[in-house]
Amino acid sequence: MSDMQHLLIIEDDARLAQMVGEYLERSGFGITHAIDAKAGLALLQEPGAGPAPDLVILDLMLPDMDGLEVCRRIRSLPGERGQLPVLMLTAKGDPMDRIVGLEIGADDYVPKPFEPRELLARIRAVLRRRGAGAQPAAKMMRFGSLEIDRDARTVTVGGKPCELTSYQFDLLITLAERAGRVLTRDQIMEAVRGRELEAFDRSIDVHMGRIRAAIEADPKNPKRILTVRGVGYVFAKQQD
């Protein structure tokens, strides 16, 4: 049981949280449910308040605080807590919430209503991406002042740390490993997420914007991650 991965569900719909929690428990996860933002943030901010989660399932429509603000506060937490994968539950037909959520640091989203199996698949995909960073063969990658430590899953520019989500780190690695090669959005999604999920194509562009904001001196005129119109993206070999 010590190897069980734990999920924190921040959801004010008690019936939905119970249904989802029971399904995920049958799938081998430990579950903690917080009924609102205050309770959820308290569990994350106070050591010993509950089991340390491996992933947060966050509803965007909470009674006491906007879910986007909750995501921002999670990302501002110190150390590993601020890097916890966040999977958002969003209202169906509201793509702006999804886009904004990805921009502020969420790793993935599932629109309501959803099938529990899809939620489970997305949770496992996010956790696989996080776990993939612990491979012992990983090495430091350097591109001028940009350094990517695949062991520690950290990125620095000129020695200063860059804040990236787990998904954004994997996107950056996918491009950096293929420096000089143009990748389509489909190729990038396949490399990072696998084939089992239907991806939201625009999310790649949102995440690339966040990565550029973190690693580029001038995100509006990028030198590291270049857009190839009508095709996709390329990571420039020659930098600074």
PDB file of C-alpha atoms in Angstrom:
ATOM      1  CA  MET A   1       0.000   0.000   0.000  1.00  0.00           C
ATOM      2  CA  SER A   2       2.913   2.323   0.480  1.00  0.00           C
ATOM      3  CA  ASP A   3       3.295   2.550  -3.305  1.00  0.00           C
ATOM      4  CA  MET A   4      -0.340   3.627  -3.811  1.00  0.00           C
ATOM      5  CA  GLN A   5      -0.680   6.929  -5.630  1.00  0.00           C
ATOM      6  CA  HIS A   6      -2.942   9.447  -3.972  1.00  0.00           C
ATOM      7  CA  LEU A   7      -5.362  11.884  -5.585  1.00  0.00           C
ATOM      8  CA  LEU A   8      -6.880  15.027  -4.091  1.00  0.00           C
ATOM      9  CA  ILE A   9     -10.335  15.846  -5.512  1.00  0.00           C
ATOM     10  CA  ILE A  10     -11.430  19.468  -5.000  1.00  0.00           C
ATOM     11  CA  GLU A  11     -15.101  19.332  -6.002  1.00  0.00           C
ATOM     12  CA  ASP A  12     -18.208  20.847  -4.364  1.00  0.00           C
ATOM     13  CA  ASP A  13     -20.591  18.302  -5.950  1.00  0.00           C
ATOM     14  CA  ALA A  14     -20.506  15.666  -3.214  1.00  0.00           C
ATOM     15  CA  ARG A  15     -22.350  13.035  -5.274  1.00  0.00           C
ATOM     16  CA  LEU A  16     -20.014  13.429  -8.230  1.00  0.00           C
ATOM     17  CA  ALA A  17     -16.955  13.376  -5.974  1.00  0.00           C
ATOM     18  CA  GLN A  18     -18.187  10.198  -4.280  1.00  0.00           C
ATOM     19  CA  MET A  19     -18.908   8.460  -7.589  1.00  0.00           C
ATOM     20  CA  VAL A  20     -15.553   9.447  -9.075  1.00  0.00           C
ATOM     21  CA  GLY A  21     -13.704   8.688  -5.847  1.00  0.00           C
ATOM     22  CA  GLU A  22     -15.159   5.191  -5.577  1.00  0.00           C
ATOM     23  CA  TYR A  23     -14.319   4.448  -9.201  1.00  0.00           C
ATOM     24  CA  LEU A  24     -10.742   5.656  -8.797  1.00  0.00           C
ATOM     25  CA  GLU A  25     -10.333   3.736  -5.539  1.00  0.00           C
ATOM     26  CA  ARG A  26     -11.386   0.547  -7.353  1.00  0.00           C
ATOM     27  CA  SER A  27      -8.681   1.418  -9.878  1.00  0.00           C
ATOM     28  CA  GLY A  28      -6.030   1.410  -7.155  1.00  0.00           C
ATOM     29  CA  PHE A  29      -5.766   5.054  -6.058  1.00  0.00           C
ATOM     30  CA  GLY A  30      -6.029   6.587  -2.633  1.00  0.00           C
ATOM     31  CA  ILE A  31      -8.567   9.430  -2.518  1.00  0.00           C
ATOM     32  CA  THR A  32      -9.020  12.560  -0.430  1.00  0.00           C
ATOM     33  CA  HIS A  33     -12.007  14.792  -1.119  1.00  0.00           C
ATOM     34  CA  ALA A  34     -12.154  18.511  -0.343  1.00  0.00           C
ATOM     35  CA  ILE A  35     -15.601  20.088  -0.652  1.00  0.00           C
ATOM     36  CA  ASP A  36     -14.342  23.570  -1.518  1.00  0.00           C
ATOM     37  CA  ALA A  37     -11.233  25.582  -2.368  1.00  0.00           C
ATOM     38  CA  LYS A  38     -10.450  26.511   1.232  1.00  0.00           C
ATOM     39  CA  ALA A  39     -10.385  22.886   2.354  1.00  0.00           C
ATOM     40  CA  GLY A  40      -8.370  21.788  -0.666  1.00  0.00           C
ATOM     41  CA  LEU A  41      -5.726  24.484  -0.299  1.00  0.00           C
ATOM     42  CA  ALA A  42      -5.461  23.779   3.427  1.00  0.00           C
ATOM     43  CA  LEU A  43      -4.598  20.157   2.682  1.00  0.00           C
ATOM     44  CA  LEU A  44      -1.853  21.318   0.310  1.00  0.00           C
ATOM     45  CA  GLN A  45      -0.511  24.166   2.433  1.00  0.00           C
ATOM     46  CA  GLU A  46      -0.373  22.424   5.816  1.00  0.00           C
ATOM     47  CA  PRO A  47       2.118  19.536   6.103  1.00  0.00           C
ATOM     48  CA  GLY A  48       0.513  16.627   7.897  1.00  0.00           C
ATOM     49  CA  ALA A  49      -3.052  17.783   7.174  1.00  0.00           C
ATOM     50  CA  GLY A  50      -3.547  14.740   4.965  1.00  0.00           C
ATOM     51  CA  PRO A  51      -1.777  12.334   2.594  1.00  0.00           C
ATOM     52  CA  ALA A  52       0.524  14.085   0.146  1.00  0.00           C
ATOM     53  CA  PRO A  53      -1.262  13.870  -3.225  1.00  0.00           C
ATOM     54  CA  ASP A  54       0.395  12.826  -6.462  1.00  0.00           C
ATOM     55  CA  LEU A  55      -2.201  14.726  -8.507  1.00  0.00           C
ATOM     56  CA  VAL A  56      -5.005  17.238  -7.935  1.00  0.00           C
ATOM     57  CA  ILE A  57      -8.378  16.936  -9.653  1.00  0.00           C
ATOM     58  CA  LEU A  58      -9.748  20.478  -9.593  1.00  0.00           C
ATOM     59  CA  ASP A  59     -13.268  21.620 -10.447  1.00  0.00           C
ATOM     60  CA  LEU A  60     -13.341  25.131 -11.910  1.00  0.00           C
ATOM     61  CA  MET A  61     -16.797  25.966 -10.499  1.00  0.00           C
ATOM     62  CA  LEU A  62     -16.275  26.094  -6.742  1.00  0.00           C
ATOM     63  CA  PRO A  63     -18.526  27.998  -4.312  1.00  0.00           C
ATOM     64  CA  ASP A  64     -15.872  29.927  -2.424  1.00  0.00           C
ATOM     65  CA  MET A  65     -13.172  30.613  -5.045  1.00  0.00           C
ATOM     66  CA  ASP A  66     -12.766  30.439  -8.792  1.00  0.00           C
ATOM     67  CA  GLY A  67     -10.975  27.237  -9.754  1.00  0.00           C
ATOM     68  CA  LEU A  68      -8.527  29.198 -11.894  1.00  0.00           C
ATOM     69  CA  GLU A  69      -7.448  31.131  -8.808  1.00  0.00           C
ATOM     70  CA  VAL A  70      -7.049  27.846  -6.932  1.00  0.00           C
ATOM     71  CA  CYS A  71      -4.756  26.632  -9.717  1.00  0.00           C
ATOM     72  CA  ARG A  72      -2.715  29.833  -9.485  1.00  0.00           C
ATOM     73  CA  ARG A  73      -2.331  29.360  -5.729  1.00  0.00           C
ATOM     74  CA  ILE A  74      -1.262  25.758  -6.147  1.00  0.00           C
ATOM     75  CA  ARG A  75       1.401  26.855  -8.626  1.00  0.00           C
ATOM     76  CA  SER A  76       2.652  29.463  -6.132  1.00  0.00           C
ATOM     77  CA  LEU A  77       3.233  26.894  -3.377  1.00  0.00           C
ATOM     78  CA  PRO A  78       6.880  26.230  -2.514  1.00  0.00           C
ATOM     79  CA  GLY A  79       8.865  23.203  -3.633  1.00  0.00           C
ATOM     80  CA  GLU A  80       7.290  20.069  -5.026  1.00  0.00           C
ATOM     81  CA  ARG A  81       3.796  21.054  -3.878  1.00  0.00           C
ATOM     82  CA  GLY A  82       3.815  23.878  -6.402  1.00  0.00           C
ATOM     83  CA  GLN A  83       4.667  21.408  -9.182  1.00  0.00           C
ATOM     84  CA  LEU A  84       1.854  18.937  -8.458  1.00  0.00           C
ATOM     85  CA  PRO A  85       0.050  17.857 -11.626  1.00  0.00           C
ATOM     86  CA  VAL A  86      -3.372  19.526 -11.848  1.00  0.00           C
ATOM     87  CA  LEU A  87      -6.207  18.056 -13.911  1.00  0.00           C
ATOM     88  CA  MET A  88      -9.140  20.446 -14.324  1.00  0.00           C
ATOM     89  CA  LEU A  89     -12.813  19.565 -14.566  1.00  0.00           C
ATOM     90  CA  THR A  90     -14.370  22.154 -16.873  1.00  0.00           C
ATOM     91  CA  ALA A  91     -17.870  23.025 -18.070  1.00  0.00           C
ATOM     92  CA  LYS A  92     -18.747  21.505 -21.428  1.00  0.00           C
ATOM     93  CA  GLY A  93     -18.711  23.966 -24.303  1.00  0.00           C
ATOM     94  CA  ASP A  94     -16.518  26.555 -22.587  1.00  0.00           C
ATOM     95  CA  PRO A  95     -13.115  26.339 -24.322  1.00  0.00           C
ATOM     96  CA  MET A  96     -11.905  29.634 -22.835  1.00  0.00           C
ATOM     97  CA  ASP A  97     -11.847  28.150 -19.333  1.00  0.00           C
ATOM     98  CA  ARG A  98      -9.728  25.311 -20.668  1.00  0.00           C
ATOM     99  CA  ILE A  99      -7.345  27.641 -22.466  1.00  0.00           C
ATOM    100  CA  VAL A 100      -6.930  29.959 -19.477  1.00  0.00           C
ATOM    101  CA  GLY A 101      -6.489  26.985 -17.174  1.00  0.00           C
ATOM    102  CA  LEU A 102      -3.699  25.593 -19.334  1.00  0.00           C
ATOM    103  CA  GLU A 103      -2.106  29.030 -19.522  1.00  0.00           C
ATOM    104  CA  ILE A 104      -1.893  29.329 -15.730  1.00  0.00           C
ATOM    105  CA  GLY A 105      -0.365  25.905 -15.244  1.00  0.00           C
ATOM    106  CA  ALA A 106      -2.906  23.074 -15.389  1.00  0.00           C
ATOM    107  CA  ASP A 107      -1.558  19.884 -16.953  1.00  0.00           C
ATOM    108  CA  ASP A 108      -4.765  18.636 -18.542  1.00  0.00           C
ATOM    109  CA  TYR A 109      -8.543  19.004 -18.462  1.00  0.00           C
ATOM    110  CA  VAL A 110     -11.682  16.886 -18.753  1.00  0.00           C
ATOM    111  CA  PRO A 111     -14.951  18.571 -19.789  1.00  0.00           C
ATOM    112  CA  LYS A 112     -18.162  17.733 -17.911  1.00  0.00           C
ATOM    113  CA  PRO A 113     -20.029  15.495 -18.262  1.00  0.00           C
ATOM    114  CA  PHE A 114     -17.337  12.867 -18.622  1.00  0.00           C
ATOM    115  CA  GLU A 115     -16.927   9.120 -18.559  1.00  0.00           C
ATOM    116  CA  PRO A 116     -14.982   7.905 -15.501  1.00  0.00           C
ATOM    117  CA  ARG A 117     -12.841   5.781 -17.819  1.00  0.00           C
ATOM    118  CA  GLU A 118     -11.707   8.879 -19.710  1.00  0.00           C
ATOM    119  CA  LEU A 119     -10.851  10.627 -16.442  1.00  0.00           C
ATOM    120  CA  LEU A 120      -8.876   7.560 -15.334  1.00  0.00           C
ATOM    121  CA  ALA A 121      -7.015   7.434 -18.663  1.00  0.00           C
ATOM    122  CA  ARG A 122      -6.054  11.093 -18.419  1.00  0.00           C
ATOM    123  CA  ILE A 123      -4.937  10.741 -14.792  1.00  0.00           C
ATOM    124  CA  ARG A 124      -2.722   7.810 -15.712  1.00  0.00           C
ATOM    125  CA  ALA A 125      -1.297   9.693 -18.699  1.00  0.00           C
ATOM    126  CA  VAL A 126      -0.379  12.705 -16.558  1.00  0.00           C
ATOM    127  CA  LEU A 127       1.185  10.500 -13.886  1.00  0.00           C
ATOM    128  CA  ARG A 128       3.148   8.550 -16.510  1.00  0.00           C
ATOM    129  CA  ARG A 129       4.581  11.791 -17.814  1.00  0.00           C
ATOM    130  CA  ARG A 130       5.600  12.751 -14.290  1.00  0.00           C
ATOM    131  CA  GLY A 131       7.105   9.338 -13.589  1.00  0.00           C
ATOM    132  CA  ALA A 132       8.990   9.280 -16.872  1.00  0.00           C
ATOM    133  CA  GLY A 133      11.194  12.055 -15.585  1.00  0.00           C
ATOM    134  CA  ALA A 134      12.854   9.750 -13.058  1.00  0.00           C
ATOM    135  CA  GLN A 135      14.695   7.579 -15.557  1.00  0.00           C
ATOM    136  CA  PRO A 136      18.303   7.074 -14.360  1.00  0.00           C
ATOM    137  CA  ALA A 137      19.761   7.459 -17.857  1.00  0.00           C
ATOM    138  CA  ALA A 138      18.518  11.027 -18.212  1.00  0.00           C
ATOM    139  CA  LYS A 139      21.191  13.669 -18.749  1.00  0.00           C
ATOM    140  CA  MET A 140      21.634  17.423 -18.662  1.00  0.00           C
ATOM    141  CA  MET A 141      20.844  19.154 -21.944  1.00  0.00           C
ATOM    142  CA  ARG A 142      22.454  22.529 -22.683  1.00  0.00           C
ATOM    143  CA  PHE A 143      21.573  25.034 -25.384  1.00  0.00           C
ATOM    144  CA  GLY A 144      23.527  28.207 -24.720  1.00  0.00           C
ATOM    145  CA  SER A 145      22.251  29.643 -21.449  1.00  0.00           C
ATOM    146  CA  LEU A 146      19.316  27.203 -21.434  1.00  0.00           C
ATOM    147  CA  GLU A 147      19.853  24.077 -19.324  1.00  0.00           C
ATOM    148  CA  ILE A 148      17.383  21.203 -19.051  1.00  0.00           C
ATOM    149  CA  ASP A 149      17.993  18.673 -16.274  1.00  0.00           C
ATOM    150  CA  ARG A 150      15.985  15.595 -17.164  1.00  0.00           C
ATOM    151  CA  ASP A 151      16.827  13.863 -13.863  1.00  0.00           C
ATOM    152  CA  ALA A 152      15.615  16.710 -11.674  1.00  0.00           C
ATOM    153  CA  ARG A 153      13.002  17.826 -14.233  1.00  0.00           C
ATOM    154  CA  THR A 154      14.162  21.413 -13.948  1.00  0.00           C
ATOM    155  CA  VAL A 155      14.876  24.124 -16.501  1.00  0.00           C
ATOM    156  CA  THR A 156      17.110  27.157 -16.027  1.00  0.00           C
ATOM    157  CA  VAL A 157      18.101  30.078 -18.215  1.00  0.00           C
ATOM    158  CA  GLY A 158      21.298  31.818 -17.168  1.00  0.00           C
ATOM    159  CA  GLY A 159      21.113  29.910 -13.886  1.00  0.00           C
ATOM    160  CA  LYS A 160      17.634  31.205 -13.081  1.00  0.00           C
ATOM    161  CA  PRO A 161      14.887  28.579 -12.665  1.00  0.00           C
ATOM    162  CA  CYS A 162      11.962  28.509 -15.099  1.00  0.00           C
ATOM    163  CA  GLU A 163       8.515  27.521 -13.862  1.00  0.00           C
ATOM    164  CA  LEU A 164       6.966  24.841 -16.062  1.00  0.00           C
ATOM    165  CA  THR A 165       4.259  22.281 -15.430  1.00  0.00           C
ATOM    166  CA  SER A 166       5.001  18.577 -15.818  1.00  0.00           C
ATOM    167  CA  TYR A 167       3.309  18.572 -19.217  1.00  0.00           C
ATOM    168  CA  GLN A 168       5.162  21.682 -20.389  1.00  0.00           C
ATOM    169  CA  PHE A 169       8.480  20.160 -19.310  1.00  0.00           C
ATOM    170  CA  ASP A 170       7.713  17.074 -21.411  1.00  0.00           C
ATOM    171  CA  LEU A 171       6.769  19.231 -24.388  1.00  0.00           C
ATOM    172  CA  LEU A 172      10.072  21.079 -24.096  1.00  0.00           C
ATOM    173  CA  ILE A 173      12.017  17.811 -23.849  1.00  0.00           C
ATOM    174  CA  THR A 174      10.167  16.428 -26.885  1.00  0.00           C
ATOM    175  CA  LEU A 175      11.278  19.418 -28.962  1.00  0.00           C
ATOM    176  CA  ALA A 176      14.798  19.704 -27.503  1.00  0.00           C
ATOM    177  CA  GLU A 177      15.572  16.031 -28.175  1.00  0.00           C
ATOM    178  CA  ARG A 178      14.696  16.670 -31.811  1.00  0.00           C
ATOM    179  CA  ALA A 179      16.421  20.048 -32.165  1.00  0.00           C
ATOM    180  CA  GLY A 180      16.407  21.265 -35.754  1.00  0.00           C
ATOM    181  CA  ARG A 181      13.568  18.955 -36.753  1.00  0.00           C
ATOM    182  CA  VAL A 182      10.122  20.389 -37.532  1.00  0.00           C
ATOM    183  CA  LEU A 183       7.370  18.563 -35.618  1.00  0.00           C
ATOM    184  CA  THR A 184       3.669  18.749 -36.362  1.00  0.00           C
ATOM    185  CA  ARG A 185       1.211  19.211 -33.511  1.00  0.00           C
ATOM    186  CA  ASP A 186       0.078  15.606 -33.980  1.00  0.00           C
ATOM    187  CA  GLN A 187       3.672  14.348 -33.717  1.00  0.00           C
ATOM    188  CA  ILE A 188       4.217  16.359 -30.549  1.00  0.00           C
ATOM    189  CA  MET A 189       0.987  15.080 -28.975  1.00  0.00           C
ATOM    190  CA  GLU A 190       1.800  11.504 -29.928  1.00  0.00           C
ATOM    191  CA  ALA A 191       5.274  11.770 -28.395  1.00  0.00           C
ATOM    192  CA  VAL A 192       4.051  13.314 -25.146  1.00  0.00           C
ATOM    193  CA  ARG A 193       0.617  11.854 -24.578  1.00  0.00           C
ATOM    194  CA  GLY A 194       0.413   8.667 -26.592  1.00  0.00           C
ATOM    195  CA  ARG A 195      -2.404   7.589 -28.873  1.00  0.00           C
ATOM    196  CA  GLU A 196      -5.010   6.622 -26.270  1.00  0.00           C
ATOM    197  CA  LEU A 197      -6.474  10.110 -25.794  1.00  0.00           C
ATOM    198  CA  GLU A 198      -8.179  12.533 -28.113  1.00  0.00           C
ATOM    199  CA  ALA A 199      -6.148  15.720 -27.761  1.00  0.00           C
ATOM    200  CA  PHE A 200      -7.330  19.310 -27.856  1.00  0.00           C
ATOM    201  CA  ASP A 201      -5.157  20.683 -30.675  1.00  0.00           C
ATOM    202  CA  ARG A 202      -5.229  24.307 -29.468  1.00  0.00           C
ATOM    203  CA  SER A 203      -3.780  23.226 -26.110  1.00  0.00           C
ATOM    204  CA  ILE A 204      -0.376  22.691 -27.743  1.00  0.00           C
ATOM    205  CA  ASP A 205      -0.289  26.347 -28.801  1.00  0.00           C
ATOM    206  CA  VAL A 206      -1.303  27.478 -25.317  1.00  0.00           C
ATOM    207  CA  HIS A 207       1.438  25.422 -23.696  1.00  0.00           C
ATOM    208  CA  MET A 208       4.044  26.584 -26.205  1.00  0.00           C
ATOM    209  CA  GLY A 209       3.173  30.144 -25.286  1.00  0.00           C
ATOM    210  CA  ARG A 210       3.751  29.351 -21.620  1.00  0.00           C
ATOM    211  CA  ILE A 211       7.075  27.651 -22.361  1.00  0.00           C
ATOM    212  CA  ARG A 212       8.224  30.624 -24.422  1.00  0.00           C
ATOM    213  CA  ALA A 213       7.243  32.986 -21.622  1.00  0.00           C
ATOM    214  CA  ALA A 214       9.458  30.950 -19.292  1.00  0.00           C
ATOM    215  CA  ILE A 215      12.569  30.418 -21.444  1.00  0.00           C
ATOM    216  CA  GLU A 216      12.650  33.154 -24.088  1.00  0.00           C
ATOM    217  CA  ALA A 217      14.215  36.587 -23.541  1.00  0.00           C
ATOM    218  CA  ASP A 218      11.452  38.013 -25.757  1.00  0.00           C
ATOM    219  CA  PRO A 219       8.521  35.577 -26.000  1.00  0.00           C
ATOM    220  CA  LYS A 220       6.950  37.606 -28.829  1.00  0.00           C
ATOM    221  CA  ASN A 221      10.109  37.154 -30.889  1.00  0.00           C
ATOM    222  CA  PRO A 222      11.256  33.663 -29.887  1.00  0.00           C
ATOM    223  CA  LYS A 223      14.725  32.375 -30.720  1.00  0.00           C
ATOM    224  CA  ARG A 224      14.481  28.911 -29.179  1.00  0.00           C
ATOM    225  CA  ILE A 225      11.041  27.526 -30.082  1.00  0.00           C
ATOM    226  CA  LEU A 226      10.020  28.631 -33.564  1.00  0.00           C
ATOM    227  CA  THR A 227       6.627  28.326 -35.226  1.00  0.00           C
ATOM    228  CA  VAL A 228       6.560  26.842 -38.718  1.00  0.00           C
ATOM    229  CA  ARG A 229       3.310  28.170 -40.139  1.00  0.00           C
ATOM    230  CA  GLY A 230       0.896  25.508 -41.278  1.00  0.00           C
ATOM    231  CA  VAL A 231       3.115  22.743 -39.901  1.00  0.00           C
ATOM    232  CA  GLY A 232       4.071  22.958 -36.231  1.00  0.00           C
ATOM    233  CA  TYR A 233       7.165  23.831 -34.209  1.00  0.00           C
ATOM    234  CA  VAL A 234      10.939  23.458 -34.309  1.00  0.00           C
ATOM    235  CA  PHE A 235      13.494  23.801 -31.530  1.00  0.00           C
ATOM    236  CA  ALA A 236      16.409  25.878 -32.860  1.00  0.00           C
ATOM    237  CA  LYS A 237      19.822  24.216 -32.655  1.00  0.00           C
ATOM    238  CA  GLN A 238      21.752  27.493 -32.518  1.00  0.00           C
ATOM    239  CA  GLN A 239      20.894  29.652 -29.485  1.00  0.00           C
ATOM    240  CA  ASP A 240      22.517  32.599 -27.689  1.00  0.00           C
TER     241      ASP A 240
END
